Amino acid sequence: MFTAILWDYDGTLANTPVKNIAVTRAVLGRLDPALLDPLPDALSSLAAYQAANYRWRNWRELYQHALRVPADRLDEAGALWGPCQLADRTLPPLFGGLLEVLPRLAALAAHGAADCFAAVVGHADVDFARQKPDPAAFLACLDRLGLREGRFAYIGDHAGDIAFGRNAQAALRAMGRAAEVVCVAAAWGGAPSVDLAAADAVAARPADLPDLLADL
């Protein structure tokens, strides 16, 4: 049994790449229009964007190496994400099957989150220097849930999510807390299977989650 189940959002709960590629273009346009001329290969198509997103460990590496954002302007670019995302009213759909699966996960129901999540931590809630895979967001989420220790599942679609879960467990144990973080990879997000090999378990589709989590 898990004390709580924590989720990545982009590419795990919601199919966000279509929106995110447009938001990323808006961020670069506000930061420096020259960054869009010529258009970076990573923004040339949805497939190219997804490939770049999975190639780099986090948004900082993506922006610097795939989008040509200077290292000294990464924080400035990060600060533009929130306003640009809010300005784009596109509502990314949840991946098929999640609405049927979420009420079946006992840890979510126990926290009153069968219909909505009991805590949400976004990039703006964590210092830019402490974004994933730094465990700060994980710890902030537990604080909002009023939890200090326990057995947690973290579900994400990226190699960086697995590192995030491992780092969270290490941080909790370093604080003297009895904690275990089980990393579950969401293969439906489209990540190459080799990127998910370090996970404790891999779910091919949302419908697999209840039985998979029950067995862990």
Tab-separated table of C-alpha atoms in Angstrom:
chain	number	residue	atom	x	y	z
A	1	MET	CA	0.000	0.000	0.000
A	2	PHE	CA	1.180	3.502	-0.796
A	3	THR	CA	0.854	6.487	1.506
A	4	ALA	CA	0.429	8.733	-1.526
A	5	ILE	CA	0.790	8.642	-5.293
A	6	LEU	CA	2.545	11.598	-6.911
A	7	TRP	CA	2.329	12.328	-10.630
A	8	ASP	CA	4.250	14.145	-13.273
A	9	TYR	CA	1.871	16.272	-15.377
A	10	ASP	CA	3.391	16.861	-18.816
A	11	GLY	CA	3.317	13.711	-20.884
A	12	THR	CA	2.012	11.552	-18.045
A	13	LEU	CA	-1.379	12.879	-16.984
A	14	ALA	CA	-1.993	15.236	-19.883
A	15	ASN	CA	-0.973	15.019	-23.523
A	16	THR	CA	0.651	18.437	-23.419
A	17	PRO	CA	3.220	18.560	-26.264
A	18	VAL	CA	0.839	20.245	-28.737
A	19	LYS	CA	0.318	23.100	-26.292
A	20	ASN	CA	3.883	23.159	-25.008
A	21	ILE	CA	5.458	23.590	-28.421
A	22	ALA	CA	3.305	26.691	-28.972
A	23	VAL	CA	4.071	28.002	-25.478
A	24	THR	CA	7.791	27.443	-26.034
A	25	ARG	CA	7.660	29.460	-29.249
A	26	ALA	CA	5.890	32.239	-27.344
A	27	VAL	CA	8.560	32.164	-24.618
A	28	LEU	CA	11.371	32.502	-27.152
A	29	GLY	CA	9.487	35.231	-29.003
A	30	ARG	CA	9.231	37.292	-25.828
A	31	LEU	CA	12.776	36.549	-24.715
A	32	ASP	CA	14.466	37.283	-28.035
A	33	PRO	CA	12.708	36.975	-31.428
A	34	ALA	CA	16.077	36.180	-33.002
A	35	LEU	CA	15.904	32.777	-31.297
A	36	LEU	CA	13.103	31.875	-33.712
A	37	ASP	CA	15.014	32.869	-36.847
A	38	PRO	CA	15.901	30.320	-37.996
A	39	LEU	CA	13.385	28.176	-36.166
A	40	PRO	CA	15.169	25.612	-33.951
A	41	ASP	CA	14.819	22.070	-35.249
A	42	ALA	CA	13.204	21.086	-31.947
A	43	LEU	CA	10.272	23.386	-32.740
A	44	SER	CA	9.888	22.373	-36.372
A	45	SER	CA	7.373	19.602	-35.676
A	46	LEU	CA	5.625	17.819	-32.858
A	47	ALA	CA	7.798	14.744	-33.379
A	48	ALA	CA	10.986	16.836	-33.246
A	49	TYR	CA	9.813	18.559	-30.066
A	50	GLN	CA	9.041	15.275	-28.339
A	51	ALA	CA	12.382	13.805	-29.394
A	52	ALA	CA	14.250	16.818	-28.001
A	53	ASN	CA	12.219	16.777	-24.805
A	54	TYR	CA	13.182	13.175	-24.115
A	55	ARG	CA	16.782	13.691	-25.189
A	56	TRP	CA	17.540	16.305	-22.523
A	57	ARG	CA	17.241	15.683	-18.792
A	58	ASN	CA	15.305	18.826	-17.892
A	59	TRP	CA	13.960	22.098	-19.264
A	60	ARG	CA	17.238	23.946	-18.691
A	61	GLU	CA	19.173	21.538	-20.899
A	62	LEU	CA	16.381	21.595	-23.486
A	63	TYR	CA	16.362	25.381	-23.656
A	64	GLN	CA	20.124	25.743	-23.736
A	65	HIS	CA	21.087	22.950	-26.102
A	66	ALA	CA	18.049	22.494	-28.328
A	67	LEU	CA	16.634	26.029	-28.371
A	68	ARG	CA	19.867	28.068	-28.240
A	69	VAL	CA	18.921	30.058	-25.132
A	70	PRO	CA	22.102	31.517	-23.550
A	71	ALA	CA	22.920	30.039	-20.167
A	72	ASP	CA	22.759	33.437	-18.506
A	73	ARG	CA	19.166	33.930	-19.712
A	74	LEU	CA	17.708	30.579	-18.646
A	75	ASP	CA	16.094	31.960	-15.502
A	76	GLU	CA	14.581	34.778	-17.546
A	77	ALA	CA	13.183	32.252	-20.002
A	78	GLY	CA	11.837	30.116	-17.167
A	79	ALA	CA	10.024	33.095	-15.664
A	80	LEU	CA	8.219	33.623	-18.974
A	81	TRP	CA	6.796	30.101	-19.046
A	82	GLY	CA	3.940	30.788	-16.623
A	83	PRO	CA	2.598	33.917	-18.349
A	84	CYS	CA	2.909	32.360	-21.803
A	85	GLN	CA	1.214	29.166	-20.694
A	86	LEU	CA	-1.685	31.058	-19.135
A	87	ALA	CA	-2.060	33.166	-22.265
A	88	ASP	CA	-2.513	30.012	-24.344
A	89	ARG	CA	-6.020	28.778	-23.525
A	90	THR	CA	-5.541	25.367	-25.136
A	91	LEU	CA	-6.669	22.606	-22.762
A	92	PRO	CA	-4.499	19.515	-23.229
A	93	PRO	CA	-6.533	16.307	-22.945
A	94	LEU	CA	-5.833	13.649	-20.361
A	95	PHE	CA	-4.456	10.450	-21.792
A	96	GLY	CA	-7.157	7.932	-22.607
A	97	GLY	CA	-8.195	5.748	-19.699
A	98	LEU	CA	-6.987	7.999	-16.872
A	99	LEU	CA	-10.424	9.240	-15.889
A	100	GLU	CA	-11.476	5.630	-15.401
A	101	VAL	CA	-8.305	4.675	-13.521
A	102	LEU	CA	-7.871	7.557	-11.063
A	103	PRO	CA	-10.861	6.710	-8.813
A	104	ARG	CA	-9.560	3.140	-8.472
A	105	LEU	CA	-6.258	4.159	-6.905
A	106	ALA	CA	-6.737	3.917	-3.167
A	107	ALA	CA	-4.074	6.432	-2.193
A	108	LEU	CA	-5.737	9.111	-4.283
A	109	ALA	CA	-9.175	8.356	-2.872
A	110	ALA	CA	-7.800	8.381	0.681
A	111	HIS	CA	-6.600	11.941	0.184
A	112	GLY	CA	-9.898	13.054	-1.315
A	113	ALA	CA	-8.347	13.230	-4.745
A	114	ALA	CA	-10.482	10.845	-6.768
A	115	ASP	CA	-11.879	13.761	-8.734
A	116	CYS	CA	-9.054	16.274	-8.274
A	117	PHE	CA	-5.616	16.259	-6.737
A	118	ALA	CA	-5.120	17.172	-3.101
A	119	ALA	CA	-1.938	19.131	-3.889
A	120	VAL	CA	-0.437	20.631	-7.014
A	121	VAL	CA	3.124	21.951	-7.238
A	122	GLY	CA	4.130	23.736	-10.427
A	123	HIS	CA	7.421	25.055	-11.750
A	124	ALA	CA	6.631	28.506	-10.369
A	125	ASP	CA	6.406	27.058	-6.842
A	126	VAL	CA	10.042	25.950	-6.839
A	127	ASP	CA	13.160	28.034	-7.295
A	128	PHE	CA	14.517	27.817	-10.856
A	129	ALA	CA	17.772	26.418	-9.488
A	130	ARG	CA	15.863	23.558	-7.839
A	131	GLN	CA	13.680	22.223	-10.640
A	132	LYS	CA	13.468	18.483	-11.363
A	133	PRO	CA	15.405	16.273	-10.889
A	134	ASP	CA	16.181	18.226	-7.706
A	135	PRO	CA	13.676	16.838	-5.164
A	136	ALA	CA	12.399	20.229	-3.978
A	137	ALA	CA	9.038	19.922	-5.759
A	138	PHE	CA	8.495	16.419	-4.371
A	139	LEU	CA	9.187	17.621	-0.828
A	140	ALA	CA	6.944	20.656	-1.338
A	141	CYS	CA	4.129	18.375	-2.458
A	142	LEU	CA	4.493	16.200	0.627
A	143	ASP	CA	4.455	19.319	2.802
A	144	ARG	CA	1.171	20.394	1.223
A	145	LEU	CA	-0.257	16.936	1.843
A	146	GLY	CA	0.905	17.097	5.464
A	147	LEU	CA	3.094	14.018	5.036
A	148	ARG	CA	6.589	13.555	6.403
A	149	GLU	CA	7.310	9.908	5.719
A	150	GLY	CA	5.762	6.840	4.150
A	151	ARG	CA	5.791	4.773	0.981
A	152	PHE	CA	5.233	6.837	-2.143
A	153	ALA	CA	4.742	6.066	-5.810
A	154	TYR	CA	5.945	8.596	-8.342
A	155	ILE	CA	4.605	8.264	-11.891
A	156	GLY	CA	6.381	10.041	-14.750
A	157	ASP	CA	7.224	9.653	-18.410
A	158	HIS	CA	10.832	10.845	-18.541
A	159	ALA	CA	14.228	9.588	-17.398
A	160	GLY	CA	14.425	12.788	-15.377
A	161	ASP	CA	11.302	11.722	-13.488
A	162	ILE	CA	13.011	8.530	-12.382
A	163	ALA	CA	16.010	10.528	-11.178
A	164	PHE	CA	13.581	12.895	-9.436
A	165	GLY	CA	12.001	10.040	-7.500
A	166	ARG	CA	15.366	8.568	-6.535
A	167	ASN	CA	16.597	11.974	-5.369
A	168	ALA	CA	13.430	12.497	-3.337
A	169	GLN	CA	13.936	9.215	-1.500
A	170	ALA	CA	17.565	10.088	-0.781
A	171	ALA	CA	16.588	13.542	0.499
A	172	LEU	CA	13.868	12.177	2.762
A	173	ARG	CA	16.182	9.556	4.229
A	174	ALA	CA	18.907	12.153	4.742
A	175	MET	CA	16.362	14.016	6.904
A	176	GLY	CA	15.945	10.892	8.992
A	177	ARG	CA	12.516	10.067	7.611
A	178	ALA	CA	11.330	6.517	6.987
A	179	ALA	CA	10.523	6.843	3.303
A	180	GLU	CA	10.495	4.812	0.120
A	181	VAL	CA	9.810	6.170	-3.358
A	182	VAL	CA	8.796	3.678	-6.023
A	183	CYS	CA	9.326	5.031	-9.538
A	184	VAL	CA	6.754	3.986	-12.133
A	185	ALA	CA	7.370	4.905	-15.762
A	186	ALA	CA	4.409	5.940	-17.924
A	187	ALA	CA	5.336	4.462	-21.288
A	188	TRP	CA	2.225	5.920	-22.915
A	189	GLY	CA	3.941	9.319	-22.945
A	190	GLY	CA	6.156	8.202	-25.817
A	191	ALA	CA	9.595	8.063	-24.194
A	192	PRO	CA	12.089	5.590	-25.692
A	193	SER	CA	12.003	2.363	-23.674
A	194	VAL	CA	15.728	2.619	-22.933
A	195	ASP	CA	15.051	5.897	-21.071
A	196	LEU	CA	12.625	4.130	-18.745
A	197	ALA	CA	14.764	1.063	-17.998
A	198	ALA	CA	15.809	2.347	-14.556
A	199	ALA	CA	12.216	2.557	-13.289
A	200	ASP	CA	10.920	0.097	-10.725
A	201	ALA	CA	8.028	-0.718	-13.050
A	202	VAL	CA	6.725	0.379	-16.435
A	203	ALA	CA	3.054	0.863	-17.282
A	204	ALA	CA	2.255	0.542	-20.973
A	205	ARG	CA	-1.142	2.215	-20.572
A	206	PRO	CA	-3.104	3.918	-17.770
A	207	ALA	CA	-5.394	0.902	-17.391
A	208	ASP	CA	-2.394	-1.137	-16.196
A	209	LEU	CA	-1.764	1.082	-13.176
A	210	PRO	CA	-4.179	-0.283	-10.540
A	211	ASP	CA	-2.943	-3.864	-10.777
A	212	LEU	CA	0.680	-2.809	-11.251
A	213	LEU	CA	0.658	-0.602	-8.157
A	214	ALA	CA	-1.134	-3.275	-6.146
A	215	ASP	CA	1.703	-5.683	-6.944
A	216	LEU	CA	4.545	-3.317	-6.001
